[in-house]
Amino acid sequence: MIERTLSIIKPDAVSKNVIGDIIRRFEQAGLKIVGIQMRHLTKKEAEGFYYVHRERPFFNSLATFMTSGPVVIMVLEGEGAIAKNRALMGATDPKKADKGTIRADLADSIEANAVHGSDSPASAAFEIPFFFSQLDLVR
Ligand code: AMP
């Protein structure tokens, strides 16, 4: 099934100049970028995006980290895009991520872990319209 998923290149990866490295992995895996923007999130935006995690102990720190520098926000489209993107990213904790994944290669810690990807169709359905209107996405 052709799906869409939300991807964020987080502030740690943007500051390391590895935007191109990460996008190349998506493209080589057959995922198409159908929307892309770069922005420096406000605390309110980061908290709104991570609303599902509001009760977690790391919520405040995560929202602060996500506002520490600019991010690249993309909508990726392709066959099984949600699972494919998660496989490319690797486990949340880079120490546990498989060799060759984005997080194993480029992430520093469980918080500064280089990328975000929607974890389910329901998450993608919340996350994509959080940042993109229909008109921002190519058809
Ligand atoms: P997810 O919605 O699965 O991307 O999770 C949100 C993000 O929270 C992860 O990508 C990490 O950056 C962060 N996170 C998850 N677990 C922890 C943790 N135990 N400590 C700090 N940050 C975490």
mmCIF file of N, CA and C and ligand atoms in Angstrom:
data_model
loop_
_atom_site.group_PDB
_atom_site.id
_atom_site.type_symbol
_atom_site.label_atom_id
_atom_site.label_comp_id
_atom_site.label_asym_id
_atom_site.label_seq_id
_atom_site.Cartn_x
_atom_site.Cartn_y
_atom_site.Cartn_z
ATOM 1 N N MET A 1 0.836 -1.195 0.000
ATOM 2 C CA MET A 1 0.000 0.000 0.000
ATOM 3 C C MET A 1 0.879 1.257 0.000
ATOM 4 N N ILE A 2 0.545 2.192 -0.858
ATOM 5 C CA ILE A 2 1.264 3.465 -0.868
ATOM 6 C C ILE A 2 0.807 4.280 0.341
ATOM 7 N N GLU A 3 1.775 4.657 1.152
ATOM 8 C CA GLU A 3 1.484 5.421 2.370
ATOM 9 C C GLU A 3 2.289 6.719 2.369
ATOM 10 N N ARG A 4 1.881 7.603 3.301
ATOM 11 C CA ARG A 4 2.668 8.804 3.573
ATOM 12 C C ARG A 4 3.040 8.798 5.052
ATOM 13 N N THR A 5 4.222 9.302 5.341
ATOM 14 C CA THR A 5 4.681 9.371 6.729
ATOM 15 C C THR A 5 5.384 10.691 6.965
ATOM 16 N N LEU A 6 5.376 11.153 8.223
ATOM 17 C CA LEU A 6 6.081 12.396 8.532
ATOM 18 C C LEU A 6 7.483 12.074 9.038
ATOM 19 N N SER A 7 8.447 12.778 8.488
ATOM 20 C CA SER A 7 9.845 12.626 8.888
ATOM 21 C C SER A 7 10.369 13.974 9.354
ATOM 22 N N ILE A 8 11.112 13.965 10.458
ATOM 23 C CA ILE A 8 11.793 15.195 10.895
ATOM 24 C C ILE A 8 13.279 14.895 11.054
ATOM 25 N N ILE A 9 14.106 15.716 10.423
ATOM 26 C CA ILE A 9 15.546 15.695 10.692
ATOM 27 C C ILE A 9 15.744 16.661 11.859
ATOM 28 N N LYS A 10 16.159 16.103 13.002
ATOM 29 C CA LYS A 10 16.170 16.847 14.264
ATOM 30 C C LYS A 10 17.375 17.805 14.342
ATOM 31 N N PRO A 11 17.355 18.722 15.335
ATOM 32 C CA PRO A 11 18.402 19.753 15.416
ATOM 33 C C PRO A 11 19.825 19.200 15.477
ATOM 34 N N ASP A 12 20.032 18.057 16.114
ATOM 35 C CA ASP A 12 21.397 17.505 16.207
ATOM 36 C C ASP A 12 21.932 17.156 14.823
ATOM 37 N N ALA A 13 21.092 16.553 13.991
ATOM 38 C CA ALA A 13 21.528 16.142 12.647
ATOM 39 C C ALA A 13 21.687 17.351 11.731
ATOM 40 N N VAL A 14 20.777 18.324 11.842
ATOM 41 C CA VAL A 14 20.908 19.541 11.028
ATOM 42 C C VAL A 14 22.231 20.232 11.371
ATOM 43 N N SER A 15 22.563 20.321 12.651
ATOM 44 C CA SER A 15 23.789 21.037 13.035
ATOM 45 C C SER A 15 25.047 20.285 12.623
ATOM 46 N N LYS A 16 24.936 18.987 12.387
ATOM 47 C CA LYS A 16 26.086 18.193 11.919
ATOM 48 C C LYS A 16 26.236 18.186 10.404
ATOM 49 N N ASN A 17 25.368 18.899 9.695
ATOM 50 C CA ASN A 17 25.446 18.954 8.222
ATOM 51 C C ASN A 17 25.216 17.600 7.565
ATOM 52 N N VAL A 18 24.251 16.844 8.094
ATOM 53 C CA VAL A 18 23.970 15.532 7.484
ATOM 54 C C VAL A 18 22.551 15.455 6.918
ATOM 55 N N ILE A 19 21.971 16.619 6.572
ATOM 56 C CA ILE A 19 20.647 16.618 5.937
ATOM 57 C C ILE A 19 20.703 15.785 4.648
ATOM 58 N N GLY A 20 21.712 16.050 3.827
ATOM 59 C CA GLY A 20 21.823 15.357 2.534
ATOM 60 C C GLY A 20 22.031 13.864 2.702
ATOM 61 N N ASP A 21 22.853 13.483 3.660
ATOM 62 C CA ASP A 21 23.103 12.069 3.938
ATOM 63 C C ASP A 21 21.776 11.364 4.263
ATOM 64 N N ILE A 22 20.959 11.998 5.095
ATOM 65 C CA ILE A 22 19.694 11.378 5.513
ATOM 66 C C ILE A 22 18.711 11.325 4.343
ATOM 67 N N ILE A 23 18.590 12.412 3.604
ATOM 68 C CA ILE A 23 17.654 12.425 2.474
ATOM 69 C C ILE A 23 18.072 11.394 1.413
ATOM 70 N N ARG A 24 19.382 11.244 1.197
ATOM 71 C CA ARG A 24 19.861 10.254 0.235
ATOM 72 C C ARG A 24 19.391 8.847 0.620
ATOM 73 N N ARG A 25 19.403 8.544 1.916
ATOM 74 C CA ARG A 25 18.950 7.212 2.350
ATOM 75 C C ARG A 25 17.468 7.004 2.027
ATOM 76 N N PHE A 26 16.659 8.038 2.252
ATOM 77 C CA PHE A 26 15.223 7.916 1.937
ATOM 78 C C PHE A 26 15.033 7.694 0.431
ATOM 79 N N GLU A 27 15.721 8.493 -0.361
ATOM 80 C CA GLU A 27 15.539 8.398 -1.816
ATOM 81 C C GLU A 27 16.042 7.058 -2.343
ATOM 82 N N GLN A 28 17.180 6.601 -1.818
ATOM 83 C CA GLN A 28 17.714 5.315 -2.302
ATOM 84 C C GLN A 28 16.809 4.149 -1.920
ATOM 85 N N ALA A 29 16.034 4.302 -0.854
ATOM 86 C CA ALA A 29 15.093 3.260 -0.445
ATOM 87 C C ALA A 29 13.770 3.367 -1.212
ATOM 88 N N GLY A 30 13.673 4.326 -2.111
ATOM 89 C CA GLY A 30 12.472 4.435 -2.946
ATOM 90 C C GLY A 30 11.389 5.333 -2.386
ATOM 91 N N LEU A 31 11.691 6.036 -1.288
ATOM 92 C CA LEU A 31 10.707 6.970 -0.742
ATOM 93 C C LEU A 31 10.808 8.299 -1.485
ATOM 94 N N LYS A 32 9.648 8.868 -1.797
ATOM 95 C CA LYS A 32 9.610 10.158 -2.496
ATOM 96 C C LYS A 32 9.280 11.255 -1.504
ATOM 97 N N ILE A 33 9.958 12.407 -1.635
ATOM 98 C CA ILE A 33 9.614 13.566 -0.813
ATOM 99 C C ILE A 33 8.472 14.293 -1.511
ATOM 100 N N VAL A 34 7.314 14.390 -0.825
ATOM 101 C CA VAL A 34 6.173 15.088 -1.438
ATOM 102 C C VAL A 34 5.874 16.416 -0.738
ATOM 103 N N GLY A 35 6.642 16.713 0.320
ATOM 104 C CA GLY A 35 6.550 18.010 0.994
ATOM 105 C C GLY A 35 7.801 18.196 1.823
ATOM 106 N N ILE A 36 8.294 19.420 1.891
ATOM 107 C CA ILE A 36 9.522 19.661 2.671
ATOM 108 C C ILE A 36 9.547 21.109 3.149
ATOM 109 N N GLN A 37 9.970 21.309 4.377
ATOM 110 C CA GLN A 37 10.121 22.658 4.929
ATOM 111 C C GLN A 37 11.207 22.643 5.995
ATOM 112 N N MET A 38 11.846 23.792 6.164
ATOM 113 C CA MET A 38 12.818 23.938 7.231
ATOM 114 C C MET A 38 12.307 25.015 8.155
ATOM 115 N N ARG A 39 12.331 24.743 9.472
ATOM 116 C CA ARG A 39 11.896 25.772 10.422
ATOM 117 C C ARG A 39 12.512 25.552 11.784
ATOM 118 N N HIS A 40 12.510 26.610 12.558
ATOM 119 C CA HIS A 40 12.991 26.544 13.934
ATOM 120 C C HIS A 40 11.728 26.538 14.801
ATOM 121 N N LEU A 41 11.415 25.400 15.393
ATOM 122 C CA LEU A 41 10.158 25.248 16.134
ATOM 123 C C LEU A 41 10.159 26.106 17.401
ATOM 124 N N THR A 42 8.976 26.591 17.755
ATOM 125 C CA THR A 42 8.800 27.216 19.061
ATOM 126 C C THR A 42 8.518 26.099 20.067
ATOM 127 N N LYS A 43 8.637 26.457 21.349
ATOM 128 C CA LYS A 43 8.356 25.464 22.406
ATOM 129 C C LYS A 43 6.906 24.976 22.292
ATOM 130 N N LYS A 44 5.993 25.895 22.025
ATOM 131 C CA LYS A 44 4.569 25.532 21.908
ATOM 132 C C LYS A 44 4.346 24.543 20.765
ATOM 133 N N GLU A 45 5.017 24.793 19.635
ATOM 134 C CA GLU A 45 4.872 23.885 18.487
ATOM 135 C C GLU A 45 5.420 22.505 18.823
ATOM 136 N N ALA A 46 6.602 22.468 19.464
ATOM 137 C CA ALA A 46 7.203 21.176 19.818
ATOM 138 C C ALA A 46 6.320 20.434 20.817
ATOM 139 N N GLU A 47 5.783 21.148 21.789
ATOM 140 C CA GLU A 47 4.900 20.509 22.786
ATOM 141 C C GLU A 47 3.623 20.001 22.130
ATOM 142 N N GLY A 48 3.104 20.758 21.179
ATOM 143 C CA GLY A 48 1.888 20.329 20.477
ATOM 144 C C GLY A 48 2.144 19.090 19.644
ATOM 145 N N PHE A 49 3.283 19.068 18.979
ATOM 146 C CA PHE A 49 3.619 17.925 18.133
ATOM 147 C C PHE A 49 3.780 16.657 18.976
ATOM 148 N N TYR A 50 4.423 16.780 20.129
ATOM 149 C CA TYR A 50 4.691 15.623 21.002
ATOM 150 C C TYR A 50 3.640 15.469 22.106
ATOM 151 N N TYR A 51 2.447 16.016 21.869
ATOM 152 C CA TYR A 51 1.343 15.978 22.846
ATOM 153 C C TYR A 51 1.125 14.578 23.432
ATOM 154 N N VAL A 52 1.235 13.540 22.594
ATOM 155 C CA VAL A 52 1.005 12.154 23.094
ATOM 156 C C VAL A 52 1.984 11.782 24.205
ATOM 157 N N HIS A 53 3.114 12.453 24.243
ATOM 158 C CA HIS A 53 4.131 12.134 25.263
ATOM 159 C C HIS A 53 4.062 13.073 26.470
ATOM 160 N N ARG A 54 2.961 13.858 26.591
ATOM 161 C CA ARG A 54 2.938 14.934 27.602
ATOM 162 C C ARG A 54 3.120 14.451 29.038
ATOM 163 N N GLU A 55 2.756 13.180 29.317
ATOM 164 C CA GLU A 55 2.909 12.659 30.690
ATOM 165 C C GLU A 55 4.282 12.027 30.925
ATOM 166 N N ARG A 56 5.085 11.890 29.872
ATOM 167 C CA ARG A 56 6.370 11.201 30.017
ATOM 168 C C ARG A 56 7.395 12.085 30.731
ATOM 169 N N PRO A 57 8.297 11.465 31.492
ATOM 170 C CA PRO A 57 9.300 12.259 32.224
ATOM 171 C C PRO A 57 10.215 13.070 31.290
ATOM 172 N N PHE A 58 10.385 12.606 30.049
ATOM 173 C CA PHE A 58 11.314 13.290 29.141
ATOM 174 C C PHE A 58 10.638 14.360 28.291
ATOM 175 N N PHE A 59 9.331 14.611 28.530
ATOM 176 C CA PHE A 59 8.569 15.510 27.652
ATOM 177 C C PHE A 59 9.175 16.917 27.566
ATOM 178 N N ASN A 60 9.465 17.513 28.719
ATOM 179 C CA ASN A 60 9.956 18.895 28.709
ATOM 180 C C ASN A 60 11.337 18.996 28.051
ATOM 181 N N SER A 61 12.183 18.043 28.391
ATOM 182 C CA SER A 61 13.522 18.021 27.825
ATOM 183 C C SER A 61 13.471 17.801 26.300
ATOM 184 N N LEU A 62 12.593 16.902 25.867
ATOM 185 C CA LEU A 62 12.440 16.627 24.434
ATOM 186 C C LEU A 62 11.964 17.878 23.693
ATOM 187 N N ALA A 63 10.958 18.562 24.258
ATOM 188 C CA ALA A 63 10.429 19.767 23.605
ATOM 189 C C ALA A 63 11.510 20.855 23.548
ATOM 190 N N THR A 64 12.307 20.964 24.598
ATOM 191 C CA THR A 64 13.403 21.944 24.612
ATOM 192 C C THR A 64 14.453 21.582 23.567
ATOM 193 N N PHE A 65 14.826 20.314 23.520
ATOM 194 C CA PHE A 65 15.807 19.873 22.516
ATOM 195 C C PHE A 65 15.321 20.166 21.094
ATOM 196 N N MET A 66 14.040 19.908 20.834
ATOM 197 C CA MET A 66 13.507 20.088 19.479
ATOM 198 C C MET A 66 13.465 21.557 19.053
ATOM 199 N N THR A 67 13.614 22.461 20.038
ATOM 200 C CA THR A 67 13.649 23.898 19.714
ATOM 201 C C THR A 67 15.082 24.441 19.755
ATOM 202 N N SER A 68 16.072 23.566 19.898
ATOM 203 C CA SER A 68 17.457 24.018 20.078
ATOM 204 C C SER A 68 18.111 24.463 18.767
ATOM 205 N N GLY A 69 17.466 24.211 17.645
ATOM 206 C CA GLY A 69 17.991 24.616 16.347
ATOM 207 C C GLY A 69 16.968 24.271 15.289
ATOM 208 N N PRO A 70 17.249 24.633 14.025
ATOM 209 C CA PRO A 70 16.279 24.347 12.968
ATOM 210 C C PRO A 70 16.131 22.844 12.699
ATOM 211 N N VAL A 71 14.980 22.485 12.177
ATOM 212 C CA VAL A 71 14.699 21.101 11.781
ATOM 213 C C VAL A 71 14.223 21.082 10.329
ATOM 214 N N VAL A 72 14.332 19.942 9.691
ATOM 215 C CA VAL A 72 13.785 19.751 8.341
ATOM 216 C C VAL A 72 12.621 18.774 8.472
ATOM 217 N N ILE A 73 11.463 19.227 8.031
ATOM 218 C CA ILE A 73 10.249 18.434 8.184
ATOM 219 C C ILE A 73 9.797 18.005 6.789
ATOM 220 N N MET A 74 9.564 16.692 6.627
ATOM 221 C CA MET A 74 9.219 16.173 5.300
ATOM 222 C C MET A 74 8.040 15.217 5.371
ATOM 223 N N VAL A 75 7.320 15.142 4.262
ATOM 224 C CA VAL A 75 6.370 14.050 4.067
ATOM 225 C C VAL A 75 6.981 13.116 3.029
ATOM 226 N N LEU A 76 7.142 11.858 3.430
ATOM 227 C CA LEU A 76 7.702 10.827 2.547
ATOM 228 C C LEU A 76 6.566 9.932 2.082
ATOM 229 N N GLU A 77 6.612 9.569 0.811
ATOM 230 C CA GLU A 77 5.554 8.724 0.241
ATOM 231 C C GLU A 77 6.174 7.510 -0.428
ATOM 232 N N GLY A 78 5.504 6.373 -0.289
ATOM 233 C CA GLY A 78 5.971 5.168 -0.970
ATOM 234 C C GLY A 78 5.285 3.932 -0.415
ATOM 235 N N GLU A 79 5.629 2.811 -1.035
ATOM 236 C CA GLU A 79 5.091 1.520 -0.606
ATOM 237 C C GLU A 79 5.509 1.257 0.849
ATOM 238 N N GLY A 80 4.550 1.083 1.739
ATOM 239 C CA GLY A 80 4.863 0.805 3.146
ATOM 240 C C GLY A 80 5.767 1.853 3.769
ATOM 241 N N ALA A 81 5.510 3.123 3.441
ATOM 242 C CA ALA A 81 6.426 4.206 3.832
ATOM 243 C C ALA A 81 6.659 4.292 5.346
ATOM 244 N N ILE A 82 5.639 3.997 6.135
ATOM 245 C CA ILE A 82 5.773 4.158 7.595
ATOM 246 C C ILE A 82 6.794 3.164 8.140
ATOM 247 N N ALA A 83 6.634 1.893 7.782
ATOM 248 C CA ALA A 83 7.561 0.856 8.261
ATOM 249 C C ALA A 83 8.942 1.021 7.626
ATOM 250 N N LYS A 84 8.938 1.378 6.348
ATOM 251 C CA LYS A 84 10.222 1.540 5.646
ATOM 252 C C LYS A 84 11.047 2.646 6.303
ATOM 253 N N ASN A 85 10.402 3.755 6.612
ATOM 254 C CA ASN A 85 11.110 4.865 7.262
ATOM 255 C C ASN A 85 11.626 4.436 8.634
ATOM 256 N N ARG A 86 10.822 3.688 9.382
ATOM 257 C CA ARG A 86 11.258 3.262 10.719
ATOM 258 C C ARG A 86 12.430 2.283 10.634
ATOM 259 N N ALA A 87 12.425 1.451 9.597
ATOM 260 C CA ALA A 87 13.556 0.523 9.411
ATOM 261 C C ALA A 87 14.833 1.307 9.079
ATOM 262 N N LEU A 88 14.693 2.339 8.243
ATOM 263 C CA LEU A 88 15.863 3.158 7.897
ATOM 264 C C LEU A 88 16.402 3.914 9.119
ATOM 265 N N MET A 89 15.485 4.348 9.995
ATOM 266 C CA MET A 89 15.900 5.111 11.181
ATOM 267 C C MET A 89 16.620 4.234 12.200
ATOM 268 N N GLY A 90 16.134 3.013 12.428
ATOM 269 C CA GLY A 90 16.675 2.166 13.489
ATOM 270 C C GLY A 90 16.007 2.470 14.821
ATOM 271 N N ALA A 91 16.385 1.738 15.863
ATOM 272 C CA ALA A 91 15.748 1.868 17.179
ATOM 273 C C ALA A 91 15.936 3.279 17.744
ATOM 274 N N THR A 92 14.966 3.690 18.587
ATOM 275 C CA THR A 92 14.976 5.023 19.209
ATOM 276 C C THR A 92 16.318 5.311 19.879
ATOM 277 N N ASP A 93 16.826 4.314 20.617
ATOM 278 C CA ASP A 93 18.113 4.461 21.298
ATOM 279 C C ASP A 93 19.226 4.047 20.326
ATOM 280 N N PRO A 94 20.068 4.989 19.912
ATOM 281 C CA PRO A 94 21.098 4.658 18.909
ATOM 282 C C PRO A 94 22.002 3.493 19.321
ATOM 283 N N LYS A 95 22.161 3.284 20.638
ATOM 284 C CA LYS A 95 22.988 2.155 21.101
ATOM 285 C C LYS A 95 22.350 0.822 20.731
ATOM 286 N N LYS A 96 21.027 0.826 20.561
ATOM 287 C CA LYS A 96 20.311 -0.409 20.235
ATOM 288 C C LYS A 96 19.956 -0.501 18.746
ATOM 289 N N ALA A 97 20.301 0.540 17.990
ATOM 290 C CA ALA A 97 19.920 0.577 16.568
ATOM 291 C C ALA A 97 20.820 -0.341 15.737
ATOM 292 N N ASP A 98 20.231 -1.020 14.764
ATOM 293 C CA ASP A 98 21.002 -1.916 13.886
ATOM 294 C C ASP A 98 22.055 -1.131 13.116
ATOM 295 N N LYS A 99 23.151 -1.815 12.839
ATOM 296 C CA LYS A 99 24.227 -1.231 12.032
ATOM 297 C C LYS A 99 23.688 -0.730 10.702
ATOM 298 N N GLY A 100 24.191 0.407 10.259
ATOM 299 C CA GLY A 100 23.788 0.907 8.953
ATOM 300 C C GLY A 100 22.525 1.735 8.968
ATOM 301 N N THR A 101 21.830 1.803 10.125
ATOM 302 C CA THR A 101 20.642 2.653 10.196
ATOM 303 C C THR A 101 21.075 4.103 10.465
ATOM 304 N N ILE A 102 20.141 5.021 10.224
ATOM 305 C CA ILE A 102 20.438 6.442 10.417
ATOM 306 C C ILE A 102 20.887 6.704 11.854
ATOM 307 N N ARG A 103 20.152 6.137 12.813
ATOM 308 C CA ARG A 103 20.488 6.433 14.217
ATOM 309 C C ARG A 103 21.807 5.783 14.625
ATOM 310 N N ALA A 104 22.073 4.570 14.160
ATOM 311 C CA ALA A 104 23.357 3.939 14.499
ATOM 312 C C ALA A 104 24.502 4.766 13.932
ATOM 313 N N ASP A 105 24.325 5.281 12.728
ATOM 314 C CA ASP A 105 25.419 5.992 12.058
ATOM 315 C C ASP A 105 25.559 7.449 12.509
ATOM 316 N N LEU A 106 24.435 8.100 12.855
ATOM 317 C CA LEU A 106 24.480 9.561 12.990
ATOM 318 C C LEU A 106 23.966 10.116 14.324
ATOM 319 N N ALA A 107 23.313 9.297 15.165
ATOM 320 C CA ALA A 107 22.694 9.844 16.379
ATOM 321 C C ALA A 107 23.619 9.759 17.578
ATOM 322 N N ASP A 108 23.375 10.660 18.541
ATOM 323 C CA ASP A 108 24.231 10.766 19.724
ATOM 324 C C ASP A 108 23.639 10.089 20.954
ATOM 325 N N SER A 109 22.316 10.173 21.111
ATOM 326 C CA SER A 109 21.693 9.709 22.356
ATOM 327 C C SER A 109 20.227 9.411 22.093
ATOM 328 N N ILE A 110 19.545 8.859 23.098
ATOM 329 C CA ILE A 110 18.122 8.531 22.924
ATOM 330 C C ILE A 110 17.304 9.800 22.654
ATOM 331 N N GLU A 111 17.767 10.943 23.173
ATOM 332 C CA GLU A 111 17.035 12.189 22.924
ATOM 333 C C GLU A 111 17.498 12.853 21.618
ATOM 334 N N ALA A 112 18.793 13.038 21.473
ATOM 335 C CA ALA A 112 19.340 13.636 20.245
ATOM 336 C C ALA A 112 19.560 12.507 19.250
ATOM 337 N N ASN A 113 18.441 11.995 18.715
ATOM 338 C CA ASN A 113 18.533 10.778 17.906
ATOM 339 C C ASN A 113 18.267 11.007 16.408
ATOM 340 N N ALA A 114 18.620 12.179 15.954
ATOM 341 C CA ALA A 114 18.758 12.514 14.518
ATOM 342 C C ALA A 114 17.468 12.645 13.721
ATOM 343 N N VAL A 115 16.528 11.742 13.943
ATOM 344 C CA VAL A 115 15.322 11.737 13.109
ATOM 345 C C VAL A 115 14.085 11.342 13.908
ATOM 346 N N HIS A 116 12.951 11.798 13.410
ATOM 347 C CA HIS A 116 11.648 11.339 13.886
ATOM 348 C C HIS A 116 10.911 10.722 12.707
ATOM 349 N N GLY A 117 10.109 9.705 12.961
ATOM 350 C CA GLY A 117 9.224 9.166 11.933
ATOM 351 C C GLY A 117 7.921 8.716 12.556
ATOM 352 N N SER A 118 6.814 8.952 11.861
ATOM 353 C CA SER A 118 5.509 8.503 12.363
ATOM 354 C C SER A 118 5.567 7.006 12.657
ATOM 355 N N ASP A 119 4.972 6.583 13.783
ATOM 356 C CA ASP A 119 5.063 5.162 14.149
ATOM 357 C C ASP A 119 3.853 4.334 13.726
ATOM 358 N N SER A 120 2.835 4.960 13.163
ATOM 359 C CA SER A 120 1.628 4.230 12.756
ATOM 360 C C SER A 120 0.833 5.105 11.791
ATOM 361 N N PRO A 121 -0.135 4.493 11.086
ATOM 362 C CA PRO A 121 -0.999 5.313 10.217
ATOM 363 C C PRO A 121 -1.745 6.397 11.014
ATOM 364 N N ALA A 122 -2.146 6.071 12.256
ATOM 365 C CA ALA A 122 -2.858 7.062 13.070
ATOM 366 C C ALA A 122 -1.934 8.238 13.411
ATOM 367 N N SER A 123 -0.672 7.945 13.740
ATOM 368 C CA SER A 123 0.277 9.032 14.031
ATOM 369 C C SER A 123 0.516 9.874 12.792
ATOM 370 N N ALA A 124 0.695 9.216 11.642
ATOM 371 C CA ALA A 124 0.927 9.962 10.399
ATOM 372 C C ALA A 124 -0.261 10.879 10.110
ATOM 373 N N ALA A 125 -1.466 10.405 10.392
ATOM 374 C CA ALA A 125 -2.671 11.194 10.116
ATOM 375 C C ALA A 125 -2.767 12.419 11.026
ATOM 376 N N PHE A 126 -2.144 12.362 12.193
ATOM 377 C CA PHE A 126 -2.068 13.533 13.075
ATOM 378 C C PHE A 126 -0.884 14.424 12.691
ATOM 379 N N GLU A 127 0.248 13.800 12.430
ATOM 380 C CA GLU A 127 1.504 14.546 12.282
ATOM 381 C C GLU A 127 1.617 15.291 10.946
ATOM 382 N N ILE A 128 1.136 14.688 9.852
ATOM 383 C CA ILE A 128 1.280 15.351 8.544
ATOM 384 C C ILE A 128 0.510 16.673 8.524
ATOM 385 N N PRO A 129 -0.787 16.682 8.876
ATOM 386 C CA PRO A 129 -1.505 17.968 8.852
ATOM 387 C C PRO A 129 -1.079 18.937 9.952
ATOM 388 N N PHE A 130 -0.321 18.447 10.954
ATOM 389 C CA PHE A 130 0.202 19.374 11.967
ATOM 390 C C PHE A 130 1.127 20.402 11.303
ATOM 391 N N PHE A 131 1.871 19.966 10.279
ATOM 392 C CA PHE A 131 2.846 20.854 9.624
ATOM 393 C C PHE A 131 2.508 21.218 8.183
ATOM 394 N N PHE A 132 1.684 20.429 7.490
ATOM 395 C CA PHE A 132 1.464 20.663 6.055
ATOM 396 C C PHE A 132 -0.029 20.731 5.754
ATOM 397 N N SER A 133 -0.402 21.706 4.927
ATOM 398 C CA SER A 133 -1.766 21.706 4.405
ATOM 399 C C SER A 133 -1.758 20.889 3.104
ATOM 400 N N GLN A 134 -2.922 20.524 2.630
ATOM 401 C CA GLN A 134 -3.037 19.772 1.369
ATOM 402 C C GLN A 134 -2.258 20.460 0.253
ATOM 403 N N LEU A 135 -2.338 21.816 0.247
ATOM 404 C CA LEU A 135 -1.719 22.581 -0.839
ATOM 405 C C LEU A 135 -0.206 22.541 -0.804
ATOM 406 N N ASP A 136 0.376 22.158 0.367
ATOM 407 C CA ASP A 136 1.840 22.098 0.481
ATOM 408 C C ASP A 136 2.397 20.782 -0.043
ATOM 409 N N LEU A 137 1.528 19.830 -0.353
ATOM 410 C CA LEU A 137 1.979 18.494 -0.737
ATOM 411 C C LEU A 137 1.738 18.266 -2.223
ATOM 412 N N VAL A 138 2.756 17.746 -2.904
ATOM 413 C CA VAL A 138 2.582 17.513 -4.335
ATOM 414 C C VAL A 138 1.755 16.248 -4.568
ATOM 415 N N ARG A 139 1.052 16.229 -5.680
ATOM 416 C CA ARG A 139 0.247 15.040 -6.026
ATOM 417 C C ARG A 139 0.783 14.403 -7.289
HETATM 418 P P1 AMP B 1 8.767 8.991 19.146
HETATM 419 O O1 AMP B 1 7.432 9.678 19.103
HETATM 420 O O2 AMP B 1 8.706 7.513 19.236
HETATM 421 O O3 AMP B 1 9.730 9.534 18.110
HETATM 422 O O4 AMP B 1 9.421 9.369 20.559
HETATM 423 C C1 AMP B 1 9.660 10.674 20.800
HETATM 424 C C2 AMP B 1 11.064 10.965 21.044
HETATM 425 O O5 AMP B 1 11.232 11.075 22.431
HETATM 426 C C3 AMP B 1 12.145 9.980 20.635
HETATM 427 O O6 AMP B 1 12.464 10.012 19.278
HETATM 428 C C4 AMP B 1 13.287 10.469 21.482
HETATM 429 O O7 AMP B 1 13.912 11.609 20.909
HETATM 430 C C5 AMP B 1 12.569 10.887 22.744
HETATM 431 N N1 AMP B 1 12.638 9.854 23.759
HETATM 432 C C6 AMP B 1 12.037 8.663 23.764
HETATM 433 N N2 AMP B 1 12.349 7.974 24.871
HETATM 434 C C7 AMP B 1 13.174 8.777 25.579
HETATM 435 C C8 AMP B 1 13.838 8.663 26.813
HETATM 436 N N3 AMP B 1 13.735 7.573 27.569
HETATM 437 N N4 AMP B 1 14.603 9.693 27.220
HETATM 438 C C9 AMP B 1 14.711 10.815 26.471
HETATM 439 N N5 AMP B 1 14.100 10.989 25.300
HETATM 440 C C10 AMP B 1 13.348 9.983 24.858
#
